Short mmCIF file of C-alpha atoms and ligand atoms in Angstrom, two decimals:
data_model
loop_
_atom_site.label_atom_id
_atom_site.label_comp_id
_atom_site.label_asym_id
_atom_site.label_seq_id
_atom_site.Cartn_x
_atom_site.Cartn_y
_atom_site.Cartn_z
CA MET Q 1 37.22 34.28 21.47
CA ASP Q 2 37.54 31.98 23.83
CA HIS Q 3 34.59 29.43 22.16
CA LYS Q 4 35.29 26.41 23.95
CA ASP Q 5 33.92 28.17 27.82
CA ARG Q 6 31.02 29.64 25.80
CA PHE Q 7 30.02 27.07 23.44
CA ILE Q 8 30.85 23.77 24.93
CA ASP Q 9 29.10 22.30 27.96
CA LEU Q 10 29.32 18.80 28.72
CA SER Q 11 27.17 19.24 32.52
CA LEU Q 12 23.93 19.38 29.64
CA THR Q 13 22.06 16.17 29.73
CA GLU Q 14 20.03 14.74 27.28
CA ALA Q 15 17.73 13.41 29.95
CA ASP Q 16 17.72 17.32 31.00
CA LEU Q 17 17.53 18.93 27.24
CA VAL Q 18 14.68 16.10 25.53
CA ALA Q 19 12.02 16.72 29.53
CA ALA Q 20 12.62 20.54 28.33
CA GLY Q 21 11.82 20.36 24.85
CA GLY Q 22 13.43 23.84 24.07
CA HIS Q 23 16.35 22.26 22.19
CA VAL Q 24 16.88 20.44 18.06
CA LEU Q 25 19.17 17.69 19.44
CA ALA Q 26 21.14 16.66 16.59
CA ALA Q 27 24.14 14.10 16.52
CA TYR Q 28 26.88 14.21 14.19
CA VAL Q 29 30.64 12.38 13.89
CA LEU Q 30 32.73 15.06 13.58
CA GLN Q 31 36.50 14.72 11.75
CA PRO Q 32 38.99 17.57 12.43
CA ALA Q 33 41.01 19.05 9.96
CA GLU Q 34 44.64 17.53 10.31
CA GLY Q 35 46.28 20.01 12.81
CA GLN Q 36 43.51 21.05 14.76
CA ASP Q 37 42.43 19.77 17.98
CA PHE Q 38 38.83 17.54 17.95
CA LEU Q 39 37.14 20.40 21.53
CA THR Q 40 38.56 23.49 20.23
CA THR Q 41 37.11 22.88 16.36
CA VAL Q 42 33.87 21.35 17.99
CA ALA Q 43 33.28 25.32 19.76
CA GLN Q 44 34.19 26.16 16.42
CA PHE Q 45 31.38 23.23 14.60
CA ALA Q 46 29.19 24.64 17.21
CA ALA Q 47 29.76 28.15 16.93
CA GLU Q 48 29.54 28.60 13.16
CA SER Q 49 26.02 26.75 13.59
CA GLY Q 50 24.47 29.12 15.53
CA ARG Q 51 25.85 32.68 15.41
CA GLY Q 52 27.59 31.73 11.95
CA THR Q 53 30.96 33.88 12.55
CA GLN Q 54 33.35 33.41 14.17
CA VAL Q 55 35.19 36.95 15.13
CA PRO Q 56 33.23 39.14 18.13
CA LEU Q 57 30.57 41.25 16.95
CA GLY Q 58 29.74 43.64 18.02
CA THR Q 59 26.37 43.52 16.68
CA GLU Q 60 25.68 40.92 19.95
CA ASP Q 61 23.23 41.56 23.02
CA GLU Q 62 22.31 39.20 25.61
CA PHE Q 63 19.28 37.50 23.96
CA SER Q 64 20.91 36.87 21.09
CA ARG Q 65 23.67 35.15 23.60
CA ASN Q 66 21.57 32.98 25.06
CA LEU Q 67 20.41 31.58 21.44
CA ASP Q 68 24.10 29.48 21.26
CA VAL Q 69 23.40 26.51 19.70
CA ILE Q 70 25.92 24.07 22.58
CA ALA Q 71 27.95 21.12 21.88
CA TYR Q 72 26.45 19.02 24.48
CA GLN Q 73 28.83 15.47 23.68
CA ALA Q 74 31.86 15.36 22.55
CA GLU Q 75 33.60 11.95 21.99
CA ALA Q 76 37.30 12.46 20.81
CA ALA Q 77 37.63 9.16 20.28
CA SER Q 78 34.64 8.19 17.78
CA GLY Q 79 33.57 11.42 17.01
CA LEU Q 80 30.21 12.12 18.33
CA VAL Q 81 29.06 15.60 18.40
CA LYS Q 82 25.97 16.58 20.13
CA LEU Q 83 24.42 20.02 19.60
CA ALA Q 84 21.85 21.84 21.62
CA PHE Q 85 20.35 24.31 18.45
CA PRO Q 86 16.96 26.20 20.36
CA LEU Q 87 13.95 26.21 19.07
CA ALA Q 88 13.70 29.76 18.38
CA LEU Q 89 16.64 30.00 16.05
CA PHE Q 90 14.39 28.60 13.15
CA ASP Q 91 12.26 30.01 10.78
CA PHE Q 92 8.03 29.10 11.17
CA ASN Q 93 6.19 29.51 7.84
CA VAL Q 94 3.69 33.59 7.83
CA THR Q 95 0.58 31.77 6.47
CA ASP Q 96 0.24 28.32 8.93
CA GLY Q 97 3.56 28.53 11.44
CA GLY Q 98 4.27 25.89 9.87
CA ALA Q 99 8.86 24.85 10.66
CA SER Q 100 10.32 24.52 8.24
CA ILE Q 101 12.77 21.30 6.91
CA SER Q 102 15.00 23.80 4.38
CA SER Q 103 15.99 25.83 7.12
CA PHE Q 104 16.20 23.09 9.57
CA LEU Q 105 18.16 21.86 6.85
CA ASN Q 106 20.45 24.98 6.43
CA LEU Q 107 21.24 24.95 10.65
CA LEU Q 108 21.87 21.75 10.49
CA VAL Q 109 24.17 21.23 7.57
CA GLY Q 110 24.58 24.25 5.75
CA ASN Q 111 27.38 26.41 6.35
CA THR Q 112 29.66 24.15 8.38
CA GLN Q 113 29.55 21.34 6.12
CA GLY Q 114 32.30 23.45 4.38
CA MET Q 115 34.08 25.08 7.21
CA ALA Q 116 37.66 24.95 6.72
CA GLU Q 117 38.54 23.83 10.11
CA ILE Q 118 36.35 20.28 9.58
CA ALA Q 119 37.73 17.27 7.23
CA ALA Q 120 34.29 16.14 7.77
CA VAL Q 121 30.74 15.92 9.32
CA LYS Q 122 27.82 13.64 9.12
CA LEU Q 123 24.63 14.54 10.35
CA HIS Q 124 22.97 10.49 11.63
CA ASP Q 125 20.18 11.31 13.16
CA PHE Q 126 18.19 14.47 15.45
CA HIS Q 127 15.04 14.56 17.41
CA LEU Q 128 12.88 16.99 17.84
CA PRO Q 129 11.01 18.24 21.03
CA GLU Q 130 6.96 17.80 20.41
CA GLY Q 131 6.81 21.39 20.25
CA PHE Q 132 8.61 21.99 17.48
CA LEU Q 133 7.10 18.65 15.61
CA THR Q 134 4.41 19.17 15.54
CA THR Q 135 4.27 22.03 13.50
CA PHE Q 136 5.29 20.49 10.75
CA ALA Q 137 1.76 19.19 8.26
CA GLY Q 138 2.74 14.73 8.20
CA PRO Q 139 1.14 13.03 5.87
CA ALA Q 140 -2.05 13.74 5.14
CA THR Q 141 -2.91 10.34 3.66
CA THR Q 142 -1.77 7.15 4.33
CA ILE Q 143 -1.83 3.78 2.88
CA ALA Q 144 -3.96 2.75 4.53
CA ARG Q 145 -6.32 4.83 1.79
CA LEU Q 146 -4.57 2.55 -1.38
CA TRP Q 147 -5.46 -0.92 1.11
CA ARG Q 148 -8.96 -0.45 1.70
CA HIS Q 149 -8.60 0.54 -1.98
CA LEU Q 150 -7.66 -2.86 -2.73
CA GLY Q 151 -9.89 -3.94 -0.45
CA ARG Q 152 -7.74 -4.97 2.25
CA ASP Q 153 -7.29 -4.79 6.21
CA GLU Q 154 -6.95 -1.30 6.92
CA VAL Q 155 -4.28 -1.57 10.21
CA ALA Q 156 -2.12 -4.31 8.38
CA GLY Q 157 -3.17 -5.48 4.02
CA GLY Q 158 0.32 -6.48 3.49
CA MET Q 159 2.50 -6.13 0.74
CA ILE Q 160 1.23 -4.19 -2.12
CA VAL Q 161 2.37 -5.00 -5.43
CA GLY Q 162 4.14 -1.83 -7.07
CA ALA Q 163 6.57 -1.85 -10.00
CA ILE Q 164 8.52 0.95 -11.60
CA LEU Q 165 8.51 1.11 -15.24
CA LYS Q 166 11.22 0.25 -16.94
CA PRO Q 167 13.43 1.14 -19.46
CA LYS Q 168 13.27 4.14 -16.84
CA LEU Q 169 13.17 5.83 -20.85
CA GLY Q 170 12.36 5.40 -23.89
CA LEU Q 171 8.29 4.23 -23.99
CA ARG Q 172 6.98 5.91 -25.63
CA PRO Q 173 2.73 6.31 -25.00
CA GLU Q 174 0.96 2.86 -26.34
CA GLY Q 175 4.66 1.34 -24.76
CA LEU Q 176 4.44 2.92 -21.64
CA ALA Q 177 0.46 1.71 -20.83
CA GLU Q 178 1.24 -1.51 -22.35
CA ALA Q 179 3.61 -2.43 -19.72
CA ALA Q 180 1.79 -0.92 -16.45
CA TYR Q 181 -1.28 -2.96 -17.87
CA GLN Q 182 0.63 -6.17 -18.45
CA PHE Q 183 1.83 -5.45 -14.97
CA TRP Q 184 -1.09 -4.54 -13.96
CA ARG Q 185 -2.54 -7.85 -14.52
CA GLY Q 186 -1.39 -9.77 -11.70
CA GLY Q 187 0.68 -6.29 -9.67
CA ASP Q 188 -1.58 -3.32 -7.51
CA LEU Q 189 0.49 -0.48 -8.23
CA VAL Q 190 2.82 1.50 -11.04
CA GLU Q 191 4.85 4.20 -10.31
CA ASN Q 192 6.88 6.05 -12.89
CA ASP Q 193 9.99 5.57 -12.58
CA GLN Q 194 12.18 8.62 -11.48
CA PRO Q 195 12.76 10.72 -14.46
CA GLN Q 196 10.03 9.69 -16.49
CA GLY Q 197 8.30 13.56 -17.37
CA ASN Q 198 6.85 14.78 -20.14
CA GLN Q 199 9.39 13.69 -21.80
CA SER Q 200 9.44 15.01 -26.93
CA PHE Q 201 8.25 11.05 -27.04
CA ALA Q 202 6.01 10.09 -24.45
CA PRO Q 203 4.11 13.30 -24.02
CA LEU Q 204 2.06 13.86 -21.01
CA ALA Q 205 -0.99 15.09 -23.13
CA GLU Q 206 -0.88 11.46 -24.47
CA THR Q 207 0.67 9.04 -22.10
CA LEU Q 208 -2.55 9.84 -19.21
CA PRO Q 209 -4.99 8.89 -20.66
CA LEU Q 210 -3.81 6.05 -22.44
CA MET Q 211 -2.25 5.13 -18.56
CA ALA Q 212 -6.40 5.89 -17.43
CA ASP Q 213 -7.55 3.97 -20.22
CA ALA Q 214 -4.74 0.56 -19.25
CA LEU Q 215 -5.90 1.31 -15.27
CA LYS Q 216 -9.14 0.76 -15.94
CA ARG Q 217 -8.99 -2.29 -18.16
CA ALA Q 218 -7.08 -3.81 -15.60
CA GLN Q 219 -9.41 -2.93 -12.89
CA ASP Q 220 -12.64 -3.51 -15.14
CA GLU Q 221 -10.54 -7.52 -15.89
CA THR Q 222 -9.63 -7.73 -11.91
CA GLY Q 223 -12.53 -7.00 -10.14
CA SER Q 224 -9.67 -5.50 -8.10
CA GLY Q 225 -9.15 -1.65 -7.28
CA LYS Q 226 -5.36 -0.64 -9.37
CA VAL Q 227 -2.99 1.90 -8.67
CA PHE Q 228 -1.04 4.48 -10.83
CA SER Q 229 1.67 7.17 -8.52
CA MET Q 230 2.57 9.58 -11.19
CA ASN Q 231 5.40 11.02 -10.98
CA ILE Q 232 4.95 15.42 -10.47
CA SER Q 233 8.63 16.20 -10.08
CA CYS Q 234 9.68 19.75 -11.50
CA ASP Q 235 11.12 22.57 -10.66
CA ASP Q 236 8.59 25.04 -11.07
CA PRO Q 237 5.42 24.48 -8.08
CA VAL Q 238 3.28 26.32 -10.90
CA GLU Q 239 4.17 23.58 -13.44
CA MET Q 240 3.91 20.21 -10.75
CA GLU Q 241 0.13 21.78 -10.42
CA THR Q 242 -0.20 21.56 -14.91
CA ARG Q 243 0.35 18.19 -14.01
CA ALA Q 244 -0.86 17.42 -11.80
CA ALA Q 245 -4.11 18.62 -13.04
CA MET Q 246 -4.00 16.92 -16.06
CA ALA Q 247 -3.48 13.48 -14.36
CA LEU Q 248 -6.96 14.82 -12.48
CA GLU Q 249 -8.82 14.66 -15.03
CA ALA Q 250 -7.51 11.48 -16.86
CA PHE Q 251 -8.70 9.75 -13.77
CA ALA Q 252 -11.02 12.08 -12.97
CA ASP Q 253 -13.35 8.55 -12.45
CA MET Q 254 -11.65 7.26 -10.65
CA PRO Q 255 -9.48 9.35 -8.61
CA GLU Q 256 -8.78 6.33 -5.58
CA SER Q 257 -6.51 5.24 -8.77
CA LEU Q 258 -4.43 7.86 -8.89
CA ALA Q 259 -1.88 8.72 -6.57
CA PHE Q 260 1.90 11.13 -6.73
CA HIS Q 261 5.72 11.61 -5.96
CA VAL Q 262 7.97 13.67 -5.88
CA ASP Q 263 12.10 13.60 -5.24
CA ALA Q 264 13.00 14.79 -1.80
CA TYR Q 265 16.11 15.03 -2.17
CA LEU Q 266 16.47 16.56 -6.08
CA ALA Q 267 12.67 18.44 -6.67
CA GLY Q 268 13.41 18.40 -2.38
CA PRO Q 269 11.69 20.13 0.42
CA MET Q 270 9.58 22.38 -1.28
CA ALA Q 271 8.33 20.11 -3.82
CA LEU Q 272 7.61 17.32 -1.80
CA ALA Q 273 5.26 20.34 0.77
CA HIS Q 274 3.50 21.64 -2.07
CA ALA Q 275 2.31 18.34 -2.87
CA ARG Q 276 1.05 17.55 0.34
CA ARG Q 277 -0.67 21.17 0.38
CA ARG Q 278 -2.19 20.82 -2.75
CA PHE Q 279 -2.80 17.08 -3.10
CA GLY Q 280 -2.84 16.22 -0.08
CA GLY Q 281 -6.06 13.66 -1.30
CA HIS Q 282 -3.80 11.50 -2.55
CA PHE Q 283 -1.35 9.23 -1.87
CA LEU Q 284 2.11 11.03 -1.92
CA GLY Q 285 5.27 9.10 -2.29
CA ALA Q 286 8.55 10.59 -1.87
CA HIS Q 287 11.10 10.02 -4.36
CA ARG Q 288 14.78 10.41 -3.12
CA ALA Q 289 17.22 9.48 -6.75
CA GLY Q 290 20.35 11.48 -6.39
CA HIS Q 291 20.25 11.01 -2.34
CA ALA Q 292 23.42 8.64 -2.15
CA ALA Q 293 25.72 12.30 -3.17
CA VAL Q 294 25.15 12.66 0.29
CA THR Q 295 23.97 10.21 1.88
CA SER Q 296 26.23 7.05 0.90
CA PRO Q 297 27.56 5.63 3.74
CA ARG Q 298 30.84 5.60 1.93
CA SER Q 299 31.13 9.78 3.15
CA ASP Q 300 31.94 11.20 5.66
CA ARG Q 301 29.61 14.43 4.48
CA GLY Q 302 26.69 14.90 4.31
CA TYR Q 303 23.31 13.30 6.45
CA SER Q 304 22.72 9.63 5.94
CA ALA Q 305 19.74 8.20 4.67
CA PHE Q 306 17.58 7.96 7.99
CA VAL Q 307 17.99 11.65 8.66
CA LEU Q 308 16.66 12.58 4.83
CA THR Q 309 14.07 9.79 5.76
CA LYS Q 310 13.07 10.81 8.90
CA ILE Q 311 12.72 14.27 7.21
CA ALA Q 312 10.35 13.05 4.72
CA ARG Q 313 7.73 12.00 7.03
CA LEU Q 314 7.15 15.39 8.42
CA LEU Q 315 7.41 17.73 5.30
CA GLY Q 316 4.33 14.63 4.95
CA ALA Q 317 5.37 12.30 2.57
CA SER Q 318 2.18 8.92 2.68
CA GLY Q 319 4.73 6.36 1.62
CA ILE Q 320 9.15 7.09 1.67
CA HIS Q 321 11.39 4.79 -0.55
CA THR Q 322 13.41 3.40 1.96
CA GLY Q 323 16.16 0.72 0.10
CA THR Q 324 16.47 -2.61 0.41
CA MET Q 325 18.86 -3.03 3.97
CA GLY Q 326 20.72 -4.86 1.35
CA PHE Q 327 18.25 -7.03 -0.23
CA GLY Q 328 18.69 -5.73 -3.39
CA ARG Q 329 21.23 -4.10 -5.49
CA MET Q 330 21.97 -0.66 -3.82
CA GLU Q 331 23.71 0.41 -1.06
CA GLY Q 332 22.54 -0.66 2.66
CA ASP Q 333 22.54 -3.10 4.09
CA GLU Q 334 20.34 -4.80 7.74
CA ALA Q 335 20.83 -3.04 10.63
CA ASP Q 336 19.39 0.16 7.90
CA ARG Q 337 16.39 -1.17 9.59
CA PRO Q 338 15.49 1.24 11.32
CA ILE Q 339 15.15 4.15 8.53
CA ALA Q 340 11.42 1.77 8.17
CA CYS Q 341 10.59 1.99 11.85
CA MET Q 342 11.31 5.37 12.15
CA ILE Q 343 8.35 6.85 9.77
CA ALA Q 344 5.78 3.34 10.31
CA GLN Q 345 5.28 3.71 13.95
CA ASP Q 346 4.08 5.95 16.81
CA SER Q 347 7.39 5.92 18.45
CA ALA Q 348 10.91 4.68 17.71
CA ALA Q 349 15.03 4.64 18.30
CA GLY Q 350 17.23 6.03 15.56
CA PRO Q 351 20.84 5.36 15.91
CA TYR Q 352 21.51 8.18 18.37
CA PHE Q 353 18.16 9.42 19.70
CA ALA Q 354 14.22 7.74 20.18
CA GLN Q 355 11.49 10.09 18.13
CA GLU Q 356 7.85 10.26 19.30
CA TRP Q 357 5.70 11.39 16.26
CA HIS Q 358 3.06 12.74 19.23
CA GLY Q 359 0.21 11.50 16.14
CA MET Q 360 0.98 12.33 13.65
CA ALA Q 361 0.43 10.17 10.93
CA ARG Q 362 3.13 7.12 9.81
CA SER Q 363 4.56 6.56 6.93
CA ALA Q 364 4.88 3.49 4.76
CA ALA Q 365 8.14 1.90 3.51
CA ILE Q 366 8.80 1.99 -0.03
CA VAL Q 367 10.57 -0.37 -1.23
CA SER Q 368 12.98 -0.81 -4.13
CA GLY Q 369 16.16 -1.43 -5.97
CA GLY Q 370 17.07 -4.97 -7.87
CA ILE Q 371 14.24 -7.17 -5.52
CA ASN Q 372 13.02 -9.20 -7.30
CA ALA Q 373 11.10 -12.75 -6.24
CA LEU Q 374 13.98 -14.30 -4.89
CA ARG Q 375 14.75 -11.84 -2.58
CA LEU Q 376 12.17 -10.45 -1.24
CA PRO Q 377 11.97 -13.73 1.39
CA SER Q 378 15.24 -12.90 3.00
CA PHE Q 379 14.28 -9.09 3.28
CA LEU Q 380 11.30 -9.87 4.35
CA GLU Q 381 13.16 -11.99 7.30
CA ASN Q 382 14.98 -9.75 8.13
CA LEU Q 383 12.01 -6.82 8.21
CA GLY Q 384 9.87 -9.40 10.17
CA HIS Q 385 6.46 -7.66 8.02
CA SER Q 386 4.96 -7.54 4.61
CA ASN Q 387 3.13 -3.88 5.19
CA PHE Q 388 5.24 -1.78 3.16
CA ILE Q 389 4.84 -0.30 -0.81
CA LEU Q 390 7.43 -3.22 -2.93
CA ALA Q 391 8.40 -0.88 -6.20
CA ALA Q 392 10.51 -3.29 -8.85
CA GLY Q 393 11.63 -2.87 -11.86
CA GLY Q 394 13.67 -5.49 -12.77
CA GLY Q 395 11.93 -7.54 -10.70
CA ALA Q 396 8.85 -6.97 -12.46
CA PHE Q 397 9.80 -6.21 -16.37
CA GLY Q 398 12.95 -8.85 -16.12
CA HIS Q 399 10.22 -11.56 -15.85
CA VAL Q 400 10.82 -14.30 -18.38
CA ASP Q 401 7.27 -14.91 -19.09
CA GLY Q 402 5.59 -11.02 -18.74
CA PRO Q 403 5.59 -8.46 -16.65
CA GLU Q 404 1.65 -10.39 -15.37
CA ALA Q 405 4.23 -13.67 -14.29
CA GLY Q 406 6.01 -11.09 -12.76
CA ALA Q 407 3.77 -9.24 -10.54
CA LEU Q 408 2.64 -13.11 -9.67
CA SER Q 409 5.93 -13.15 -8.82
CA LEU Q 410 5.86 -11.46 -6.28
CA ARG Q 411 3.61 -11.60 -5.12
CA GLN Q 412 3.78 -15.71 -4.45
CA ALA Q 413 6.88 -15.19 -2.93
CA GLU Q 414 5.64 -12.29 -0.05
CA ALA Q 415 3.28 -16.18 -0.05
CA CYS Q 416 5.85 -17.88 0.68
CA TRP Q 417 7.69 -15.78 3.27
CA LEU Q 418 4.01 -16.03 5.26
CA GLU Q 419 3.71 -19.92 5.43
CA ARG Q 420 7.81 -19.91 6.28
CA ALA Q 421 7.97 -22.34 3.59
CA ASP Q 422 11.10 -23.68 1.61
CA PRO Q 423 11.51 -21.05 -1.65
CA ILE Q 424 11.80 -24.14 -3.83
CA ALA Q 425 9.61 -26.71 -2.58
CA PHE Q 426 7.16 -23.80 -2.33
CA ALA Q 427 8.02 -22.75 -5.84
CA VAL Q 428 6.75 -26.47 -6.95
CA ASP Q 429 3.37 -25.54 -6.98
CA HIS Q 430 3.84 -21.74 -8.06
CA PRO Q 431 4.56 -21.62 -11.99
CA GLU Q 432 5.14 -18.01 -12.02
CA PHE Q 433 7.49 -18.32 -8.45
CA LYS Q 434 9.47 -20.66 -9.89
CA ARG Q 435 9.93 -19.62 -13.67
CA ALA Q 436 11.35 -15.82 -11.38
CA PHE Q 437 14.45 -18.63 -11.19
CA HIS Q 438 15.02 -18.93 -14.43
CA SER Q 439 13.90 -15.02 -14.64
CA PHE Q 440 16.67 -14.18 -12.22
CA GLU Q 441 19.20 -17.19 -12.06
CA SER Q 442 22.71 -15.27 -10.98
CA ASP Q 443 20.44 -14.92 -7.96
CA ALA Q 444 18.98 -18.11 -7.42
CA ASP Q 445 22.35 -19.16 -7.41
CA ILE Q 446 23.20 -17.75 -4.90
CA ILE Q 447 20.39 -17.31 -3.28
CA GLN Q 448 19.10 -21.30 -3.34
CA PRO Q 449 22.19 -22.72 -4.93
CA GLY Q 450 19.79 -26.11 -5.21
CA TRP Q 451 17.27 -24.80 -7.76
CA ARG Q 452 18.96 -26.39 -10.52
CA ARG Q 453 18.42 -29.70 -9.51
CA VAL Q 454 14.80 -29.47 -9.08
CA PHE Q 455 14.10 -27.21 -12.01
CA SER Q 456 15.62 -29.56 -14.78
CA PRO Q 457 15.16 -31.06 -17.89
CA GLU Q 458 15.65 -34.71 -16.20
CA THR Q 459 13.25 -33.21 -13.55
CA ASN Q 460 11.02 -32.53 -16.22
CA ASN Q 461 10.09 -29.72 -14.26
CA LEU Q 462 10.70 -26.11 -15.94
C1 CAP N 1 15.13 0.58 -9.39
C2 CAP N 1 14.80 1.86 -9.45
C3 CAP N 1 14.16 3.00 -8.19
C4 CAP N 1 15.83 2.80 -7.16
C5 CAP N 1 15.32 3.06 -5.88
C6 CAP N 1 16.58 2.10 -10.58
O1 CAP N 1 15.33 -0.45 -10.30
O2 CAP N 1 14.03 1.63 -10.42
O3 CAP N 1 14.15 3.49 -8.59
O4 CAP N 1 16.30 1.34 -7.01
O5 CAP N 1 16.49 2.62 -5.19
O6 CAP N 1 15.96 2.72 -11.02
O7 CAP N 1 17.44 2.00 -9.28
P1 CAP N 1 15.58 -2.55 -10.36
P2 CAP N 1 15.80 3.09 -3.68
O8 CAP N 1 14.11 -2.64 -9.56
O9 CAP N 1 15.27 -2.83 -11.79
O10 CAP N 1 16.44 -2.50 -9.02
O11 CAP N 1 14.32 2.98 -3.35
O12 CAP N 1 17.49 2.96 -3.10
O13 CAP N 1 15.55 4.88 -3.47
#
């Protein structure tokens, strides 16, 4: 069969497709396998994306042919391919008519990922029309709830000073609660690290009451609201509900201090959607451990971190790990800024499509991965605002004077950037920020090379 005539139509314009609102649009970079013609491969890719096979089918009829996935852009030089997926191809919930991300991923990055004719194909962006986007739940709770609990402005309450409990594994219940308490003395939010769950040395039944007690003490002593974000990632919705119920019981007299998070990649869309449906009254964070296996910029397959992040907002994450845009220790660079913008705005430009969110609640960026007080000012300068949740691990618990000082150093780093102050000059009057230079010396040598001349025994300023 002539795939090219049927599955490629370069006369279709994106503006018309967007205006008509009848398709999901998807932008890929595709590289044919050796010896394969580009347009022939694009046509096979589109055919596989919709009808799911390459051979003539006696079972097809006019109705099914009208649901073909069509390539409306195909540029051999750059490999850019854009497909239009008719909305009727997607699966909608029996219960509430909502669309499903597992169906969406199945069509956009399903079997086509393994086609022998294709050396590599990666999904970089997608556009959803209003009629499809608004069937997703979106966030039920936003960062405004946390800002309110912290006594901040609810529109632009500034950086929530958060930490990820370290070491990642090995602390027993008392150690976890004490580490969290020490951080809360100076900070706002403590998040479980991704693999922290119900380990034998830290069973939830013991850990959660101690954590609640530590949070309560920190709130009473500081007079400020505090937040614990509990990891409820697991394989089974019943298990998730059981874990969350234990936390709800432990935090029964301070529910506004309890948030949940799940891994949007490893535990997947169902975990996130289920948590949103069952515990929507609580801030719901989306972690993404493992995501680089498919999203890494070094991989030319799978889908990008931008795609993963946009999906998490649709599924209802109140906050989403967005990476550090090259200012931390994980992959990424300054050009990743649109990732944070796409989830936190009412309309935003992605790498290939502008997206209007049609009133869906916003998600907040959760910034994590090697961030400390020294790296924060330049990260903030690149992002241009500080209305997000910081989740520092080593940057909080690696401070030489302990977690409380670590938390204060991070808060002071935000203040330094807000004042557009010179970090070394600012540090002179901000002891915890100054001690961050000693805590993260190799970063200080790169970011603030003159610091050793100012903070030295000779200047009597350590
Ligand atoms: C950070 C962290 C975070 C990842 C998340 C870790 O610790 O706890 O989970 O950085 O990355 O285990 O690496 P540090 P992302 O602060 O000590 O680096 O947000 O990019 O998914």
